[in-house]
Amino acid sequence: MKNILLTTLSLIPCASMAQQALINVEQIKEENNKRPNIILMMADDLGYGDVGFTGNPVVKTPNLNKMAEEGVTFANFYTASSVSSPTRGSVLTGRSPFRFGVLAAHTAGLRTGELTVAEVLKKNGYRTGFFGKWHLGGVTPDRNGRTRGYYTPPQEHGFEEVFATESAVPTWNPTLTPATWKGWGGKSEKIKKEWTSSRYFHNGELETENLSGDDSRIIMDRVESFIRAGKDQPFLATVWFHTPHQPVVAGPEYLAMYPDQPEGKKHLYGAITAMDEQIGRLRKLLKDLGKEENTIIFFCSDNGPDDGLFRKGVASAGKLRGHKHQMYEGGIHVPSLMVWKGKLKEGSVCPERVGTVDYLPTILDLLDLPAINDRPIDGVSMVPVLAGKPAPKRTYPLAAGFMRLYDDLETYSLIEGDYKICIPVKRGKLEMYNLKNDPYETTDISTKEPEIFDDLKEKLEAVKKSWLHSRDGGDYEW
C-alpha cells in the first residue's frame, strides 16, 4: 500500500494568517540565549472528535482546553502517516516515512543513519529524555530470542534518559493485561494472554516498580523526575502516551466520570481524561519550578481513531471521513496545539497546513540553530506562518505514507491548494477531492477536472522518486 498527502482544510474559523501574527519573533530573538525547553507530547490513536478543544461536548479535557486557550490550535494539522510508527519517525527526523523506511508498525526500526531532534539538541547542550511508547524498533536486544522491528532503542537516537515500551500497552495496569476484554460493542474479544510489549525498560533495564494504575500517570512520574533532576540545563522531553490505543481501559474513578455513556465510551473518555490530568500535572510542575515561560509544548495525535472503536461508534474523527489506516482526512488530520507562555498569541488558531514533519525544522528555527542541509527534509518551519507571513513553499509535499508490506499494497494522498488526490484505502483507486468545497470528501471529482487530476498525479510520481532514492540509501550509508 502507498500513502502520500498534501492538504488544506479549515474546520475552525479564524482570520487569515497574513493578517495576524501568533508569535512574537522579535522577543524570541532578544531572549535567544535563554534556550527554551522543548516538550513533544503525542497521544496514540486520538481522533479529531475526541477532545474538548476540537468540539467534543462530553469528554473532559480541561487541561488541553486550557492549553488551547493559552496557545495556538492548529486547525489543519496532519500526521506523516495513517499509522503509528511512521508518524513517530517523522516527528524525530522531519522526514517522510518513505525516506527512512518505517512504512508500517512492527516492520522495521529507525535507522541509525537518520538524524533526530534529540541528537541535534544533545549536541547543543540539551538533556534529552524519552518516555512512553517508542514503536520505532526494539527497546531491548533480548526479547525471548527476537526483537520485533529490530533493535534500535531511543538510546541509539540521541536520548539519554529513557523509560519506554516497544509498542502498545493497556491504558490501565499496563503490565496486567486481562485474557479477554470487552470490545466496547457488547462483545468480548480475546487478546494476547501475554502482552509482551507491556514491559517497560528504564535505560535498558527491565522496570518492575511503580507500574500499577493509570499508564499516563506511570509515564508522567518518570517525566517529573527527569525535569526535576535537570536544574538549569535546558531539556528535550519526548512524551508519547499510549492513550487511547487499545486495549483502552480506564480506572474506576475515571469510569465514574461518565455514568451516562455506553461502556466503550466510558473507557475511552476515562482514559483520555486521565491523560489530560497528567498533562495538567506537567504544566503545574513547570510553573512551580519557574520553567513555564521558558518551555515550548507541542501536542498532537499520531493518527486518527482506531478502526474498530470508530466502527462501533466509540471513537470519533468528528465530521471527517475515515479513520486510522486510511488516507481520508479522518486517518491523518488530528488535534494539535502549541503553548509557549508569553510568546504566542493566546487563544489563536493557525489555519495553514502543517504537520509532524514540521516539528524538527520549527524547533531548529525557534532555537536559532542551523537547518539540516545534508539530506532532504520534507518539513518546513512553522515560524513564518506563526509570525503572520504567508506559508513557505515546500520543497516536498506535506506527506503521509503507509504500506502493507505483506499485501504489496500502497496508499497515497497528495494535496495542493484546495485539491487532494489519494488512494485512501487498500485496493482502492486514485480519487480527487476539492477540500474547500467538499471538506468531508463526499464526492470524487477525478473525472470532472482531468487536467488538475493529471497534474497532481505527475507531481506525486516525482515525489515518490525522491523518496525512493532516500529509502534505497541515497542520503547516507546504513
Coordinates of C-alpha atoms in Angstrom, one line a residue:
M1 CA 0.0 0.0 0.0
K2 CA 1.3 3.5 -0.6
N3 CA 0.2 6.7 1.0
I4 CA 1.1 10.4 0.3
L5 CA -0.6 13.6 1.3
L6 CA -0.8 17.4 0.9
T7 CA -3.8 19.2 2.5
T8 CA -5.7 22.2 3.3
L9 CA -8.9 22.2 5.4
S10 CA -10.1 24.7 8.0
L11 CA -12.5 23.2 10.4
I12 CA -12.1 26.1 12.9
P13 CA -12.9 29.6 11.6
C14 CA -10.2 32.2 12.0
A15 CA -8.6 35.2 10.4
S16 CA -6.1 34.9 7.6
M17 CA -2.6 34.2 8.8
A18 CA -1.4 37.1 6.7
Q19 CA -3.4 39.4 8.9
Q20 CA -2.3 38.4 12.4
A21 CA 1.0 37.3 14.0
L22 CA 0.6 34.5 16.5
I23 CA 4.2 34.6 17.8
N24 CA 6.5 37.4 18.9
V25 CA 9.6 36.7 16.8
E26 CA 11.5 39.8 17.9
Q27 CA 11.0 38.8 21.5
I28 CA 12.3 35.4 20.8
K29 CA 15.5 36.8 19.1
E30 CA 16.1 39.1 22.1
E31 CA 15.8 36.2 24.5
N32 CA 17.5 33.6 22.4
N33 CA 20.3 33.0 24.9
K34 CA 17.7 31.5 27.4
R35 CA 17.4 28.3 25.3
P36 CA 13.8 27.2 25.9
N37 CA 13.0 23.7 27.0
I38 CA 11.1 21.6 24.5
I39 CA 8.3 19.1 25.2
L40 CA 6.9 16.9 22.4
M41 CA 3.7 15.2 23.6
M42 CA 1.7 12.8 21.5
A43 CA -1.4 10.8 22.1
D44 CA -2.0 7.4 20.4
D45 CA -5.0 6.9 18.1
L46 CA -6.7 10.1 19.4
G47 CA -9.3 11.1 16.9
Y48 CA -10.1 14.6 15.8
G49 CA -13.5 14.4 17.5
D50 CA -12.4 13.1 20.9
V51 CA -11.1 16.1 22.7
G52 CA -12.8 19.2 24.1
F53 CA -10.8 21.8 22.2
T54 CA -12.0 20.5 18.8
G55 CA -15.6 20.5 19.9
N56 CA -16.5 17.3 21.8
P57 CA -19.0 18.4 24.4
V58 CA -18.8 15.3 26.6
V59 CA -15.2 14.2 27.1
K60 CA -13.5 16.0 30.0
T61 CA -10.2 17.5 28.8
P62 CA -9.9 20.7 30.9
N63 CA -6.1 20.9 30.7
L64 CA -5.9 20.5 26.9
N65 CA -8.7 23.0 26.6
K66 CA -6.8 25.5 28.7
M67 CA -3.7 25.0 26.6
A68 CA -5.8 25.8 23.5
E69 CA -7.0 29.0 25.3
E70 CA -3.4 29.9 26.2
G71 CA -1.7 29.0 23.0
V72 CA -2.2 28.1 19.3
T73 CA -4.5 25.4 18.0
F74 CA -3.6 24.0 14.6
A75 CA -6.8 23.6 12.6
N76 CA -5.1 21.7 9.8
F77 CA -2.5 19.5 11.3
Y78 CA -1.5 16.3 9.5
T79 CA 0.4 13.3 10.6
A80 CA 3.0 11.8 8.3
S81 CA 1.1 8.6 8.2
S82 CA -2.2 7.0 9.0
V83 CA -0.5 4.6 11.4
S84 CA 1.7 5.0 14.4
S85 CA 5.4 4.0 13.7
P86 CA 5.9 6.0 10.5
T87 CA 4.4 9.2 12.1
R88 CA 6.7 8.8 15.1
G89 CA 9.8 8.7 12.9
S90 CA 8.6 11.8 11.1
V91 CA 8.4 13.7 14.4
L92 CA 12.0 12.9 15.2
T93 CA 13.5 13.4 11.7
G94 CA 11.4 16.0 9.8
R95 CA 11.2 13.4 7.0
S96 CA 8.6 11.3 5.3
P97 CA 8.4 7.7 6.4
F98 CA 9.0 6.8 2.7
R99 CA 12.5 8.2 3.2
F100 CA 13.5 6.4 6.4
G101 CA 11.9 3.1 5.6
V102 CA 9.5 2.6 8.5
L103 CA 6.3 2.2 6.5
A104 CA 4.1 0.3 8.9
A105 CA 4.0 -0.9 12.5
H106 CA 6.4 -3.7 13.6
T107 CA 8.2 -3.9 10.2
A108 CA 11.5 -2.0 10.8
G109 CA 13.4 0.1 13.2
L110 CA 14.5 3.7 12.8
R111 CA 17.9 3.6 11.0
T112 CA 20.8 5.0 13.0
G113 CA 21.8 7.0 9.9
E114 CA 18.8 9.2 10.5
L115 CA 19.4 12.5 12.3
T116 CA 16.9 13.1 15.1
V117 CA 15.9 16.2 17.0
A118 CA 17.3 14.6 20.1
E119 CA 20.7 14.2 18.6
V120 CA 20.8 17.8 17.4
L121 CA 19.7 19.2 20.7
K122 CA 22.0 16.9 22.7
K123 CA 25.0 18.3 20.7
N124 CA 23.8 21.8 21.6
G125 CA 23.8 21.3 25.4
Y126 CA 20.3 19.9 26.0
R127 CA 19.4 17.0 28.3
T128 CA 17.3 14.6 26.3
G129 CA 14.6 12.2 27.7
F130 CA 12.2 9.8 26.1
F131 CA 9.1 8.5 27.9
G132 CA 6.3 6.1 26.8
K133 CA 5.6 4.3 23.5
W134 CA 8.7 4.1 21.3
H135 CA 7.4 1.9 18.4
L136 CA 10.4 2.5 16.2
G137 CA 12.2 -0.7 16.9
G138 CA 13.0 -2.9 19.9
V139 CA 14.0 -1.4 23.2
T140 CA 15.8 -4.5 24.3
P141 CA 18.0 -6.8 22.2
D142 CA 16.8 -9.9 24.1
R143 CA 13.1 -10.4 23.8
N144 CA 12.7 -14.2 24.0
G145 CA 15.4 -14.5 21.4
R146 CA 14.0 -12.0 19.0
T147 CA 13.2 -8.3 18.7
R148 CA 10.1 -7.1 16.9
G149 CA 11.1 -4.4 14.4
Y150 CA 14.8 -4.6 15.0
Y151 CA 16.8 -3.3 18.0
T152 CA 17.0 0.5 17.6
P153 CA 16.1 1.9 21.1
P154 CA 15.8 5.6 21.9
Q155 CA 19.4 5.5 23.3
E156 CA 20.7 5.0 19.8
H157 CA 18.9 8.1 18.6
G158 CA 20.1 10.8 21.0
F159 CA 18.0 10.1 24.1
E160 CA 19.9 9.9 27.4
E161 CA 17.1 9.2 29.9
V162 CA 14.7 6.5 28.6
F163 CA 11.6 4.9 30.0
A164 CA 9.9 3.1 27.2
T165 CA 7.9 0.2 25.8
E166 CA 8.3 -1.3 22.4
S167 CA 4.7 -0.9 21.5
A168 CA 1.1 -0.6 22.8
V169 CA 0.1 -1.4 26.4
P170 CA -3.2 -1.4 28.3
T171 CA -4.0 2.1 29.5
W172 CA -4.7 0.9 33.0
N173 CA -2.4 -1.5 34.8
P174 CA -0.2 -1.8 31.7
T175 CA 1.6 -5.0 32.7
L176 CA -1.6 -6.9 33.8
T177 CA -3.4 -7.4 30.5
P178 CA -6.6 -9.5 31.0
A179 CA -7.0 -12.6 28.9
T180 CA -10.2 -11.1 27.5
W181 CA -11.7 -7.7 27.4
K182 CA -14.9 -6.2 26.1
G183 CA -14.7 -4.8 22.6
W184 CA -17.0 -1.9 23.5
G185 CA -19.7 -3.1 21.2
G186 CA -21.1 -5.6 23.8
K187 CA -18.9 -8.4 22.6
S188 CA -15.9 -9.9 24.4
E189 CA -12.8 -10.2 22.3
K190 CA -9.8 -12.4 23.1
I191 CA -6.4 -10.7 23.1
K192 CA -2.9 -11.9 23.9
K193 CA -2.6 -13.5 27.3
E194 CA 1.0 -12.5 27.4
W195 CA 1.2 -8.8 26.4
T196 CA 4.9 -8.8 25.8
S197 CA 5.2 -5.3 24.6
S198 CA 3.9 -4.1 28.0
R199 CA 7.3 -4.5 29.6
Y200 CA 8.8 -1.1 30.5
F201 CA 12.5 -0.6 30.2
H202 CA 14.4 2.1 32.1
N203 CA 17.7 3.0 30.4
G204 CA 17.8 -0.6 29.0
E205 CA 16.9 -2.4 32.2
L206 CA 13.6 -4.1 32.9
E207 CA 11.5 -1.9 35.2
T208 CA 9.5 -3.6 37.9
E209 CA 8.5 -0.8 40.2
N210 CA 5.6 1.7 40.1
L211 CA 3.7 0.1 37.2
S212 CA 0.1 -0.1 38.6
G213 CA -2.9 2.1 37.8
D214 CA -3.2 4.7 35.1
D215 CA -0.5 4.3 32.4
S216 CA -0.3 8.1 31.7
R217 CA 0.5 8.7 35.4
I218 CA 3.1 6.0 35.3
I219 CA 4.8 7.8 32.4
M220 CA 4.5 11.2 34.0
D221 CA 6.1 10.1 37.2
R222 CA 9.3 9.5 35.2
V223 CA 8.9 12.7 33.3
E224 CA 8.7 14.7 36.5
S225 CA 11.9 13.0 37.9
F226 CA 13.7 13.9 34.7
I227 CA 12.7 17.5 34.7
R228 CA 13.4 18.0 38.4
A229 CA 16.9 16.5 38.1
G230 CA 18.0 18.9 35.4
K231 CA 18.4 22.1 37.4
D232 CA 19.1 24.9 34.9
Q233 CA 20.2 22.8 31.9
P234 CA 17.7 23.0 29.1
F235 CA 15.9 19.8 28.2
L236 CA 14.0 18.0 25.5
A237 CA 11.3 15.7 26.8
T238 CA 9.5 13.5 24.3
V239 CA 6.4 12.1 26.0
W240 CA 4.5 9.7 23.9
F241 CA 1.4 8.4 25.7
H242 CA -0.3 5.0 25.0
T243 CA -3.7 6.6 25.4
P244 CA -6.2 5.9 23.9
H245 CA -4.8 3.0 21.9
Q246 CA -6.4 -0.4 22.5
P247 CA -6.7 -2.0 25.0
V248 CA -8.2 1.2 26.2
V249 CA -9.1 0.7 29.8
A250 CA -10.0 3.4 32.4
G251 CA -9.7 3.1 36.1
P252 CA -12.7 3.2 38.4
E253 CA -12.5 6.9 39.3
Y254 CA -12.4 7.8 35.6
L255 CA -15.2 5.5 34.6
A256 CA -17.3 7.1 37.3
M257 CA -17.0 10.5 35.5
Y258 CA -19.1 9.2 32.6
P259 CA -22.1 7.5 34.1
D260 CA -24.5 8.2 31.2
Q261 CA -22.1 6.9 28.5
P262 CA -22.0 3.4 26.9
E263 CA -19.4 1.2 28.3
G264 CA -17.0 1.7 25.5
K265 CA -17.1 5.5 25.7
K266 CA -16.7 5.3 29.5
H267 CA -13.3 3.6 29.0
L268 CA -12.2 5.8 26.0
Y269 CA -13.2 9.1 27.6
G270 CA -12.0 8.0 31.0
A271 CA -8.5 7.1 29.7
I272 CA -8.4 10.4 27.7
T273 CA -9.4 12.3 30.9
A274 CA -6.7 10.5 32.9
M275 CA -4.1 11.5 30.3
D276 CA -5.4 15.1 30.3
E277 CA -5.0 15.1 34.1
Q278 CA -1.3 14.2 33.8
I279 CA -0.8 16.9 31.2
G280 CA -2.2 19.4 33.7
R281 CA 0.2 17.9 36.3
L282 CA 3.1 18.6 33.9
R283 CA 2.1 22.2 33.4
K284 CA 1.8 22.8 37.1
L285 CA 5.2 21.3 37.6
L286 CA 6.7 23.7 35.1
K287 CA 5.0 26.6 36.8
D288 CA 6.2 25.6 40.2
L289 CA 9.7 25.2 39.0
G290 CA 9.7 28.6 37.3
K291 CA 10.1 27.0 33.9
E292 CA 6.7 27.7 32.4
E293 CA 7.7 30.8 30.4
N294 CA 10.8 29.1 29.0
T295 CA 9.2 25.9 27.8
I296 CA 7.6 25.2 24.5
I297 CA 5.0 22.4 24.5
F298 CA 3.7 20.7 21.4
F299 CA 0.8 18.2 21.4
C300 CA -0.8 16.0 18.7
S301 CA -2.0 12.5 17.9
D302 CA -0.1 10.0 15.8
N303 CA -3.0 9.3 13.5
G304 CA -6.8 9.1 13.5
P305 CA -9.1 7.0 15.7
D306 CA -8.8 3.2 16.0
D307 CA -10.7 1.3 13.2
G308 CA -12.7 -0.9 15.5
L309 CA -13.6 1.7 18.0
F310 CA -14.6 4.1 15.1
R311 CA -16.8 1.5 13.5
K312 CA -18.5 0.7 16.8
G313 CA -19.3 4.4 17.3
V314 CA -16.9 4.7 20.3
A315 CA -14.1 6.8 18.9
S316 CA -14.6 9.8 16.6
A317 CA -12.9 11.8 13.8
G318 CA -15.6 14.5 14.1
K319 CA -17.1 15.2 10.7
L320 CA -14.0 14.0 8.9
R321 CA -14.3 10.9 6.7
G322 CA -12.4 7.8 7.7
H323 CA -10.1 6.6 10.5
K324 CA -6.7 5.1 11.2
H325 CA -5.2 3.1 8.3
Q326 CA -7.0 5.3 5.8
M327 CA -5.8 8.3 3.8
Y328 CA -9.1 10.1 4.1
E329 CA -8.9 13.1 6.4
G330 CA -10.1 11.1 9.4
G331 CA -7.0 9.0 9.3
I332 CA -4.4 11.8 9.1
H333 CA -6.0 15.1 10.2
V334 CA -5.6 15.2 14.0
P335 CA -6.0 17.5 17.0
S336 CA -2.9 19.6 17.7
L337 CA -1.8 22.6 19.6
M338 CA 1.3 24.5 20.8
V339 CA 1.9 26.5 24.0
W340 CA 4.7 28.9 24.9
K341 CA 3.6 31.3 27.6
G342 CA 4.2 34.9 26.8
K343 CA 5.4 34.2 23.2
L344 CA 2.3 33.0 21.4
K345 CA -1.0 34.9 21.0
E346 CA -3.4 33.3 23.4
G347 CA -6.5 31.6 22.0
S348 CA -5.4 31.8 18.4
V349 CA -5.9 29.4 15.6
C350 CA -3.5 28.6 12.7
P351 CA -5.3 27.5 9.6
E352 CA -2.2 26.7 7.5
R353 CA -1.4 23.1 6.5
V354 CA 1.3 21.9 8.9
G355 CA 2.2 18.5 10.3
T356 CA 4.5 16.2 12.2
V357 CA 7.3 16.6 9.6
D358 CA 7.4 20.3 10.6
Y359 CA 8.4 19.8 14.2
L360 CA 12.1 19.4 13.7
P361 CA 12.6 22.4 11.3
T362 CA 10.4 24.6 13.6
I363 CA 12.4 23.7 16.7
L364 CA 15.7 24.5 15.0
D365 CA 14.3 27.8 13.8
L366 CA 13.0 28.8 17.2
L367 CA 16.4 27.9 18.8
D368 CA 18.3 29.7 16.0
L369 CA 20.1 26.5 15.2
P370 CA 21.3 25.8 11.6
A371 CA 18.9 24.0 9.3
I372 CA 19.8 20.4 8.3
N373 CA 21.1 20.6 4.8
D374 CA 23.0 17.3 4.3
R375 CA 19.8 15.4 3.3
P376 CA 16.3 16.1 2.0
I377 CA 14.0 17.4 4.8
D378 CA 10.2 17.2 4.0
G379 CA 9.2 19.5 6.8
V380 CA 9.3 23.3 6.9
S381 CA 9.5 25.7 9.9
M382 CA 6.1 26.8 11.2
V383 CA 7.6 30.1 12.5
P384 CA 6.8 32.1 9.4
V385 CA 3.1 31.3 9.4
L386 CA 3.0 31.8 13.2
A387 CA 4.6 35.2 12.6
G388 CA 1.8 36.2 10.2
K389 CA 3.7 35.6 7.0
P390 CA 2.4 33.6 4.0
A391 CA 3.1 29.8 4.3
P392 CA 6.5 29.0 2.8
K393 CA 6.6 26.8 -0.3
R394 CA 7.5 23.3 0.4
T395 CA 10.3 21.6 -1.5
Y396 CA 8.4 18.4 -0.9
P397 CA 4.7 18.0 -0.1
L398 CA 3.4 17.6 3.4
A399 CA 3.0 13.9 3.1
A400 CA 1.7 10.8 4.7
G401 CA 2.6 7.3 3.9
F402 CA 1.5 3.8 4.8
M403 CA 2.4 0.5 3.2
R404 CA 1.2 -3.0 4.0
L405 CA 4.4 -4.8 3.2
Y406 CA 2.9 -8.3 3.2
D407 CA 0.0 -7.4 1.0
D408 CA 2.1 -5.5 -1.6
L409 CA -0.4 -2.7 -1.3
E410 CA 0.2 1.1 -1.2
T411 CA -1.9 4.1 -0.4
Y412 CA -1.1 7.8 -1.0
S413 CA -2.5 11.2 -0.6
L414 CA -1.2 14.5 -2.1
I415 CA -2.9 17.9 -1.5
E416 CA -2.0 21.1 -3.3
G417 CA -4.1 24.2 -2.8
D418 CA -7.7 23.1 -2.5
Y419 CA -7.2 19.8 -4.3
K420 CA -6.4 16.4 -2.8
I421 CA -5.7 13.2 -4.7
C422 CA -5.5 10.0 -2.8
I423 CA -5.6 6.2 -2.8
P424 CA -7.4 6.2 0.5
V425 CA -7.8 2.5 1.3
K426 CA -6.0 -0.7 0.3
R427 CA -7.0 -2.0 -3.1
G428 CA -8.6 1.5 -3.7
K429 CA -8.3 3.6 -6.8
L430 CA -6.9 7.1 -7.1
E431 CA -9.5 9.7 -6.1
M432 CA -9.6 13.5 -6.1
Y433 CA -11.5 16.0 -3.8
N434 CA -11.8 19.7 -3.5
L435 CA -11.3 20.2 0.2
K436 CA -12.6 23.8 0.2
N437 CA -15.9 22.9 -1.4
D438 CA -16.1 19.4 0.0
P439 CA -14.0 19.2 3.3
Y440 CA -15.6 15.9 4.2
E441 CA -14.7 14.1 1.0
T442 CA -18.2 13.1 -0.2
T443 CA -17.7 13.4 -4.0
D444 CA -14.8 12.1 -6.1
I445 CA -14.1 14.7 -8.9
S446 CA -11.2 13.0 -10.6
T447 CA -13.1 12.6 -13.9
K448 CA -14.7 16.1 -13.7
E449 CA -11.5 18.0 -13.6
P450 CA -9.0 15.8 -15.5
E451 CA -6.3 18.4 -16.1
I452 CA -5.8 19.1 -12.4
F453 CA -6.0 15.4 -11.7
D454 CA -3.3 14.6 -14.2
D455 CA -1.1 17.4 -13.0
L456 CA -1.2 16.2 -9.4
K457 CA -0.5 12.6 -10.5
E458 CA 2.7 13.8 -12.2
K459 CA 3.8 15.7 -9.0
L460 CA 3.0 12.6 -7.0
E461 CA 5.3 10.5 -9.1
A462 CA 8.1 13.0 -8.9
V463 CA 7.9 13.0 -5.1
K464 CA 7.9 9.2 -5.0
K465 CA 11.1 9.0 -7.0
S466 CA 12.8 11.3 -4.5
W467 CA 11.6 9.3 -1.5
L468 CA 12.7 6.0 -3.1
H469 CA 16.2 7.5 -3.6
S470 CA 16.4 8.2 0.1
R471 CA 14.9 4.8 1.1
D472 CA 17.4 3.0 -1.0
G473 CA 20.4 4.6 0.8
G474 CA 20.9 7.7 -1.3
D475 CA 21.2 10.0 1.8
Y476 CA 23.7 8.1 4.0
E477 CA 25.3 4.7 4.4
W478 CA 23.3 2.2 6.5

